[in-house]
């Protein structure tokens, strides 16, 4: 994936794939601990924690509004307060979200991996061996690619309930590669799954070097990060899709 082999990301060799497949078959979701080797996970975390090309995205009324995260932070306090108050009012009863993102373009099969751990992770997820593994895990031979974006949730960031099923996007499963060290449950940010009655069936705290994989559709949300959270909730997320449709 890169000319410098020692810098390539690597999947941990001791993963119990059979156990993960059995869990997905039974519940529609699984968490794989220690998905990458420790050096790979550490390098990926360090890269995301130090990047400055984050974009702040707000989902409101079926539209996504984006601005460089640095520019959003530079807005007048009154402006940010008005935007956030409006968003919170809408989020009480509608699908809304707010977080930072860095998207990985799908322009080339290599994802432009040289020197960029985020793109290296996207390339790893799109490797033939990993796609074969995923097809077996979820029992779906139609999976053809995995898209990817880094996400950063800071205090006040959230993602309301949804199921990821969008017409024309051919999503078969979703994944969340957790890269949060030392996260405390009271800081919020949990990935929570809902049952048919709308109650929480399972909630998973942000983890480090964990891969959450779940079938689409699955009703879920990311709980709002508390104002006293001691670090950013960092992850790489994406969907495993049947075609190259955007």
PDB file of C-alpha atoms in Angstrom, residues 27 29 191-204 219-221:
ATOM      1  CA  UNK A  27     -27.600  -9.756  16.137  1.00  0.00           C
ATOM      2  CA  UNK A  29     -23.690  -6.271  14.453  1.00  0.00           C
ATOM      3  CA  UNK A 191     -22.846   4.367  19.377  1.00  0.00           C
ATOM      4  CA  UNK A 192     -26.325   3.181  20.365  1.00  0.00           C
ATOM      5  CA  UNK A 193     -28.604   0.718  18.579  1.00  0.00           C
ATOM      6  CA  UNK A 194     -32.383   0.854  18.921  1.00  0.00           C
ATOM      7  CA  UNK A 195     -34.924  -1.943  19.000  1.00  0.00           C
ATOM      8  CA  UNK A 196     -38.309  -1.895  17.273  1.00  0.00           C
ATOM      9  CA  UNK A 197     -39.865  -0.061  20.226  1.00  0.00           C
ATOM     10  CA  UNK A 198     -37.265   2.712  20.028  1.00  0.00           C
ATOM     11  CA  UNK A 199     -35.469   1.636  23.195  1.00  0.00           C
ATOM     12  CA  UNK A 200     -31.699   1.236  23.379  1.00  0.00           C
ATOM     13  CA  UNK A 201     -30.897  -2.405  22.659  1.00  0.00           C
ATOM     14  CA  UNK A 202     -27.125  -1.966  22.946  1.00  0.00           C
ATOM     15  CA  UNK A 203     -24.721   0.946  23.353  1.00  0.00           C
ATOM     16  CA  UNK A 204     -20.982   0.904  22.777  1.00  0.00           C
ATOM     17  CA  UNK A 219     -31.548   2.070  13.675  1.00  0.00           C
ATOM     18  CA  UNK A 220     -28.775   3.793  15.619  1.00  0.00           C
ATOM     19  CA  UNK A 221     -27.405   7.138  16.776  1.00  0.00           C
TER      20      UNK A 221
END
